[in-house]
Short mmCIF file of C-alpha atoms in Angstrom, two decimals:
data_model
loop_
_atom_site.label_atom_id
_atom_site.label_comp_id
_atom_site.label_asym_id
_atom_site.label_seq_id
_atom_site.Cartn_x
_atom_site.Cartn_y
_atom_site.Cartn_z
CA MET K 1 22.26 17.05 -2.10
CA TYR K 2 21.46 15.84 1.29
CA ARG K 3 22.23 15.10 4.74
CA THR K 4 22.39 11.76 5.63
CA ALA K 5 19.87 11.22 9.03
CA SER K 6 18.83 8.25 10.46
CA LEU K 7 15.59 6.79 13.29
CA TYR K 8 15.18 4.25 15.58
CA LEU K 9 12.89 2.03 14.32
CA GLY K 10 11.18 -1.01 17.10
CA LEU K 11 8.77 -3.25 14.46
CA ALA K 12 5.81 -5.03 16.72
CA LEU K 13 7.03 -8.79 15.39
CA VAL K 14 3.76 -10.48 14.05
CA LEU K 15 5.24 -14.48 13.84
CA ALA K 16 1.58 -16.26 13.81
CA GLY K 17 -1.48 -15.85 14.17
CA CYS K 18 -4.27 -12.97 14.56
CA VAL K 19 -2.65 -9.23 15.71
CA GLN K 20 -3.32 -7.46 18.85
CA ALA K 21 -3.67 -4.44 18.27
CA THR K 22 -2.24 -3.78 22.70
CA ASP K 23 1.50 -3.59 23.68
CA GLN K 24 2.04 -7.27 24.43
CA LYS K 25 -0.30 -9.69 24.44
CA SER K 26 0.61 -13.48 24.00
CA MET K 27 -1.23 -15.62 20.79
CA GLY K 28 -0.40 -19.43 21.11
CA ASP K 29 3.16 -20.06 20.83
CA SER K 30 3.23 -16.19 19.14
CA SER K 31 3.70 -12.56 20.07
CA GLN K 32 3.77 -8.61 19.08
CA ARG K 33 5.85 -6.55 20.72
CA ARG K 34 5.01 -3.02 20.48
CA VAL K 35 8.03 -0.03 20.41
CA LYS K 36 7.89 3.69 20.02
CA LEU K 37 9.68 4.98 17.34
CA ALA K 38 12.64 7.07 18.58
CA THR K 39 15.28 9.21 15.96
CA VAL K 40 18.73 10.46 16.51
CA ASP K 41 17.67 12.50 13.43
CA GLU K 42 19.27 16.53 14.73
CA LEU K 43 16.24 18.00 13.15
CA SER K 44 13.43 15.93 15.09
CA THR K 45 13.97 15.19 18.94
CA GLY K 46 11.86 12.90 20.75
CA ASN K 47 9.64 10.13 19.23
CA VAL K 48 8.78 9.01 15.49
CA ASP K 49 5.37 10.13 15.70
CA LEU K 50 2.24 8.85 13.25
CA PRO K 51 4.64 6.63 10.18
CA ARG K 52 2.97 5.92 7.38
CA PHE K 53 2.57 3.94 4.22
CA PRO K 54 5.07 0.86 4.42
CA SER K 55 6.51 -0.76 1.44
CA LEU K 56 8.96 -4.05 1.20
CA SER K 57 11.24 -4.91 -0.64
CA PRO K 58 10.81 -7.47 -3.37
CA ASP K 59 12.80 -10.43 -0.44
CA GLY K 60 10.35 -9.05 2.84
CA SER K 61 13.39 -8.07 4.60
CA GLN K 62 13.76 -4.11 4.31
CA ILE K 63 11.03 -1.16 4.95
CA VAL K 64 10.33 2.16 3.83
CA PHE K 65 8.23 4.34 4.41
CA SER K 66 6.93 8.27 5.36
CA TRP K 67 7.34 10.23 8.21
CA ARG K 68 6.86 13.80 8.24
CA GLY K 69 7.13 14.33 4.31
CA ASP K 70 10.37 11.98 3.61
CA LEU K 71 11.32 9.01 3.02
CA TRP K 72 13.39 6.65 5.47
CA LYS K 73 14.54 2.94 4.87
CA VAL K 74 14.70 -0.04 7.90
CA SER K 75 14.42 -3.74 7.81
CA SER K 76 12.17 -4.91 8.60
CA LYS K 77 13.27 -7.31 11.63
CA GLY K 78 14.22 -3.13 13.46
CA GLY K 79 16.67 -0.94 14.23
CA LEU K 80 18.30 1.89 12.10
CA ALA K 81 16.63 3.69 9.63
CA ILE K 82 18.03 6.07 6.76
CA ARG K 83 16.84 8.87 5.85
CA LEU K 84 16.27 8.33 2.05
CA THR K 85 14.95 12.47 0.89
CA ARG K 86 14.83 15.70 2.09
CA HIS K 87 12.61 18.25 0.78
CA ASP K 88 9.87 20.30 1.34
CA GLY K 89 6.84 18.75 0.03
CA ASP K 90 4.92 15.21 1.23
CA ASP K 91 7.12 12.09 -0.53
CA LEU K 92 4.52 9.88 0.50
CA ARG K 93 3.34 6.62 -1.12
CA SER K 94 6.32 4.29 -1.69
CA ALA K 95 6.70 0.98 -3.63
CA TRP K 96 9.87 -0.76 -4.34
CA SER K 97 11.23 -2.45 -8.15
CA PRO K 98 10.63 -5.91 -8.70
CA ASP K 99 14.92 -6.21 -8.46
CA GLY K 100 15.00 -4.59 -5.10
CA LYS K 101 17.38 -1.71 -7.58
CA ARG K 102 14.86 1.07 -7.63
CA ILE K 103 11.96 3.01 -5.61
CA ALA K 104 9.38 5.12 -6.79
CA PHE K 105 7.13 7.53 -5.22
CA GLU K 106 4.79 9.64 -4.75
CA SER K 107 5.54 13.36 -3.95
CA ASN K 108 4.53 16.76 -4.92
CA ARG K 109 7.77 19.15 -4.30
CA ASN K 110 7.00 19.72 -8.03
CA GLY K 111 3.38 21.11 -7.56
CA TYR K 112 0.82 18.52 -7.98
CA ARG K 113 1.70 15.04 -6.83
CA ASN K 114 3.69 12.58 -9.43
CA ILE K 115 5.36 10.49 -9.11
CA HIS K 116 9.23 9.69 -9.11
CA VAL K 117 11.67 7.77 -8.82
CA MET K 118 14.64 6.42 -7.12
CA ASP K 119 17.99 4.73 -6.66
CA VAL K 120 17.79 2.68 -3.74
CA ASP K 121 20.21 4.30 -1.68
CA GLY K 122 17.99 7.66 -2.04
CA THR K 123 20.04 8.73 -5.15
CA ASP K 124 19.04 9.56 -8.72
CA VAL K 125 15.29 10.28 -7.71
CA ARG K 126 14.09 11.60 -11.57
CA MET K 127 10.39 12.30 -12.23
CA VAL K 128 7.63 9.97 -13.57
CA THR K 129 4.93 11.37 -14.36
CA ASP K 130 5.21 15.46 -14.95
CA ILE K 131 0.95 16.15 -15.29
CA ASP K 132 -1.72 18.67 -13.74
CA ARG K 133 -3.54 16.12 -11.59
CA THR K 134 -2.70 14.02 -9.06
CA CYS K 135 -1.23 10.69 -8.86
CA VAL K 136 -1.72 7.74 -6.79
CA LEU K 137 1.01 4.82 -6.67
CA THR K 138 -0.10 1.44 -6.07
CA ASP K 139 2.40 -1.02 -8.31
CA TYR K 140 5.85 -0.68 -9.40
CA THR K 141 6.35 -3.97 -11.10
CA LEU K 142 6.13 -5.56 -15.14
CA ASN K 143 3.99 -6.06 -17.40
CA ALA K 144 3.86 -8.62 -20.39
CA ASP K 145 7.22 -8.08 -22.36
CA GLY K 146 8.98 -7.74 -19.78
CA GLU K 147 8.80 -3.86 -19.37
CA GLU K 148 9.89 -1.83 -15.57
CA ILE K 149 5.98 -0.09 -15.44
CA VAL K 150 3.61 1.62 -12.51
CA THR K 151 0.06 1.57 -11.89
CA PHE K 152 -1.73 4.00 -9.93
CA ASP K 153 -5.74 5.75 -10.40
CA GLY K 154 -6.09 8.80 -10.97
CA TYR K 155 -8.52 12.01 -11.58
CA LEU K 156 -6.97 12.69 -14.43
CA GLU K 157 -10.02 13.41 -17.21
CA GLY K 158 -12.29 15.69 -15.54
CA ASP K 159 -15.03 12.32 -16.48
CA ASN K 160 -18.64 13.75 -15.35
CA TYR K 161 -19.03 10.87 -12.62
CA ASP K 162 -16.48 11.47 -9.50
CA SER K 163 -14.33 8.70 -9.66
CA PRO K 164 -10.87 7.95 -10.36
CA ARG K 165 -9.62 5.84 -13.49
CA PRO K 166 -6.33 2.91 -13.14
CA TYR K 167 -3.53 3.83 -15.18
CA TYR K 168 -0.31 2.54 -15.94
CA CYS K 169 3.72 4.67 -17.47
CA SER K 170 6.64 3.51 -17.81
CA ILE K 171 9.30 4.53 -15.22
CA ASP K 172 10.58 5.85 -18.48
CA GLY K 173 8.15 8.27 -18.83
CA GLY K 174 5.98 8.51 -21.98
CA GLY K 175 2.16 9.03 -22.06
CA LEU K 176 0.26 7.21 -19.19
CA ILE K 177 -2.20 4.46 -20.76
CA ARG K 178 -5.90 3.13 -18.90
CA VAL K 179 -5.48 0.04 -17.18
CA HIS K 180 -8.73 -0.78 -18.64
CA HIS K 181 -11.80 1.62 -19.51
CA ALA K 182 -13.78 0.77 -16.95
CA PHE K 183 -13.48 3.58 -13.21
CA GLY K 184 -11.82 2.38 -10.35
CA SER K 185 -8.53 2.81 -8.28
CA HIS K 186 -5.77 0.77 -7.02
CA PRO K 187 -5.25 -1.36 -9.90
CA THR K 188 -2.02 -4.01 -9.18
CA LEU K 189 -0.89 -6.77 -11.45
CA SER K 190 -0.74 -10.79 -10.71
CA PRO K 191 2.74 -11.95 -10.79
CA ASP K 192 1.49 -14.61 -13.46
CA GLY K 193 0.46 -11.24 -15.45
CA SER K 194 -3.24 -12.95 -16.64
CA ALA K 195 -5.61 -10.63 -14.25
CA ILE K 196 -5.38 -7.55 -12.71
CA ALA K 197 -7.34 -6.75 -9.28
CA PHE K 198 -8.91 -2.91 -8.03
CA ILE K 199 -11.35 -1.20 -6.18
CA ARG K 200 -14.32 -0.31 -7.39
CA GLY K 201 -16.31 2.24 -5.33
CA ASN K 202 -16.41 5.86 -4.37
CA SER K 203 -16.95 6.51 -1.10
CA ARG K 204 -13.90 7.67 1.65
CA ALA K 205 -12.32 4.06 2.67
CA THR K 206 -11.23 6.42 5.81
CA ARG K 207 -15.29 6.72 6.21
CA ARG K 208 -15.76 3.47 8.85
CA HIS K 209 -19.19 2.16 9.35
CA TYR K 210 -20.27 3.66 5.84
CA ARG K 211 -23.27 1.14 4.05
CA GLY K 212 -24.33 1.84 0.97
CA PRO K 213 -24.58 2.56 -2.61
CA ASN K 214 -20.77 3.71 -2.98
CA ASP K 215 -19.33 1.67 -0.66
CA ARG K 216 -16.00 0.06 -1.68
CA ASP K 217 -15.55 -3.38 -3.31
CA VAL K 218 -12.67 -6.13 -5.05
CA TRP K 219 -13.23 -6.27 -8.89
CA LEU K 220 -10.94 -8.67 -11.47
CA LEU K 221 -9.46 -7.68 -14.34
CA ASP K 222 -9.00 -11.27 -16.58
CA THR K 223 -6.20 -9.46 -19.31
CA ASN K 224 -6.60 -12.54 -21.29
CA LYS K 225 -10.30 -13.08 -21.56
CA ASP K 226 -10.92 -8.72 -21.20
CA THR K 227 -13.66 -9.78 -19.27
CA PHE K 228 -14.99 -8.42 -15.31
CA LYS K 229 -15.98 -10.59 -12.01
CA GLN K 230 -16.75 -8.88 -8.76
CA LEU K 231 -14.87 -10.36 -5.83
CA THR K 232 -15.95 -9.12 -3.30
CA ALA K 233 -19.95 -8.03 -2.19
CA TRP K 234 -19.87 -7.50 1.16
CA GLU K 235 -22.37 -4.07 2.17
CA GLY K 236 -19.05 -1.89 3.28
CA ASN K 237 -15.82 -0.67 2.16
CA ASP K 238 -13.24 -3.72 0.28
CA ASP K 239 -9.82 -1.65 0.48
CA GLN K 240 -6.35 -2.07 -1.07
CA VAL K 241 -6.27 -5.13 -2.70
CA ARG K 242 -2.90 -6.31 -3.41
CA TRP K 243 -1.99 -9.56 -4.67
CA ALA K 244 0.61 -12.31 -2.45
CA ASN K 245 0.19 -14.75 -5.02
CA ALA K 246 -1.11 -15.63 -8.50
CA ASN K 247 -4.14 -17.07 -6.80
CA THR K 248 -4.16 -15.36 -3.54
CA LEU K 249 -5.18 -11.90 -2.40
CA LEU K 250 -5.33 -9.28 0.86
CA TYR K 251 -7.29 -6.54 1.33
CA ILE K 252 -8.41 -4.77 4.24
CA SER K 253 -12.02 -4.74 5.25
CA ASP K 254 -14.11 -3.29 8.17
CA ARG K 255 -17.10 -5.91 8.25
CA GLU K 256 -15.82 -7.59 11.77
CA LEU K 257 -14.71 -5.90 14.75
CA ASP K 258 -15.32 -2.50 14.06
CA CYS K 259 -12.33 -1.37 12.68
CA MET K 260 -10.51 -1.93 8.77
CA ASN K 261 -8.67 -5.80 9.55
CA LEU K 262 -6.42 -7.67 7.10
CA TYR K 263 -8.14 -10.51 4.72
CA ARG K 264 -6.79 -13.16 2.69
CA ARG K 265 -8.52 -14.48 -0.09
CA ALA K 266 -7.69 -17.11 -2.91
CA VAL K 267 -9.55 -16.31 -6.13
CA ASP K 268 -10.89 -18.35 -7.44
CA ARG K 269 -13.05 -19.51 -3.84
CA SER K 270 -15.94 -17.71 -2.46
CA GLU K 271 -16.52 -14.78 -0.67
CA GLY K 272 -17.37 -16.22 1.88
CA ARG K 273 -13.90 -18.18 2.25
CA ALA K 274 -12.27 -15.11 3.19
CA GLU K 275 -9.50 -15.67 6.24
CA ARG K 276 -9.79 -11.94 8.66
CA LEU K 277 -5.09 -11.95 9.58
CA THR K 278 -5.62 -9.51 12.49
CA SER K 279 -7.86 -8.87 14.70
CA PHE K 280 -7.72 -4.54 15.91
CA ASP K 281 -11.21 -4.18 17.73
CA ASP K 282 -10.05 -0.30 18.18
CA THR K 283 -7.82 1.69 15.97
CA ASP K 284 -8.03 0.71 12.04
CA ILE K 285 -5.12 -0.46 9.58
CA PHE K 286 -4.95 2.36 7.78
CA SER K 287 -1.60 1.18 5.21
CA TYR K 288 0.04 -1.65 4.27
CA ASP K 289 2.18 -3.66 1.96
CA VAL K 290 3.17 -7.39 0.88
CA SER K 291 6.89 -8.33 0.01
CA ALA K 292 6.50 -9.59 -3.39
CA ASN K 293 7.65 -13.64 -2.41
CA GLY K 294 4.51 -13.76 -0.75
CA SER K 295 6.21 -14.57 2.69
CA THR K 296 5.43 -11.19 4.75
CA VAL K 297 3.05 -7.79 5.77
CA VAL K 298 4.00 -4.39 6.87
CA ALA K 299 0.49 -2.49 8.07
CA ASN K 300 0.03 0.69 9.48
CA ALA K 301 -1.82 0.51 12.35
CA TRP K 302 -1.86 4.08 13.82
CA ASP K 303 0.85 4.88 14.78
CA THR K 304 3.18 1.59 14.29
CA LEU K 305 4.13 -1.13 11.91
CA TYR K 306 3.34 -3.63 12.04
CA VAL K 307 5.23 -7.25 10.38
CA ILE K 308 2.50 -10.22 9.14
CA ASP K 309 4.63 -13.53 8.48
CA LEU K 310 1.94 -14.82 5.98
CA HIS K 311 2.76 -18.22 5.97
CA ALA K 312 3.26 -18.28 10.02
CA SER K 313 -0.21 -17.38 10.19
CA LYS K 314 -1.65 -20.45 7.44
#
């Protein structure tokens, strides 16, 4: 059992337009407010530094984020955050179930970083994968049969080529299944199940300004035709692809402003039609998530979480 603890989370709220990485910046009819996270946990006092790996509930109303190795949950409007996990290991990336009742997450509490699942209140924690390799969680979704699955990537097979492969498995456990037989990372299934977006390339995503043969690009697998298509071909890193809806992808890229910013593009349009949604020019977006209803993004840049209304930014 863990003792309940809480934080006060002030979020930078973005209602429309591009994010500016400043304490307060006018953006037409909208503005951004940046507030530090303050803890009231008896074990940790002062500001909350460096929240990481935010994930959004399906309706965009709740955020789970990792702070100092544990998971916390808070309203996407800010306010009091509740501790969900307390463990000596590191609990990192998380993803919400399609019905919003469970949360999958990475944790090394049993040695290697495996995937676990728990109820939305932090109870009934159990392991999903149990292997001696690191699993990097991408998504928690439904397959074509309506079964709840988690998608992830990892170096699980000892390949000569130093690159991860994408996998999925049932949240009830069982065998790990390759998403496809190509190398790649960050696999995510489209809402209608017709395609899987993923990343190819093996440069470090945090290696800003990298230009070279191992740069990361967004690829698409048509699950009906079993064919692959490269969607981005810029000589630099495009990473962390996610679906905003069945025909719209989000990803981060440092192709402009010398920083990792968030982009949106339709699957059936050319790369040149990608729309930049944020305007950070001194710090990268480290991680982000989009709600299942496609309305909201939460992004982590350095020591702040930003909430972006995708409908207002159209």
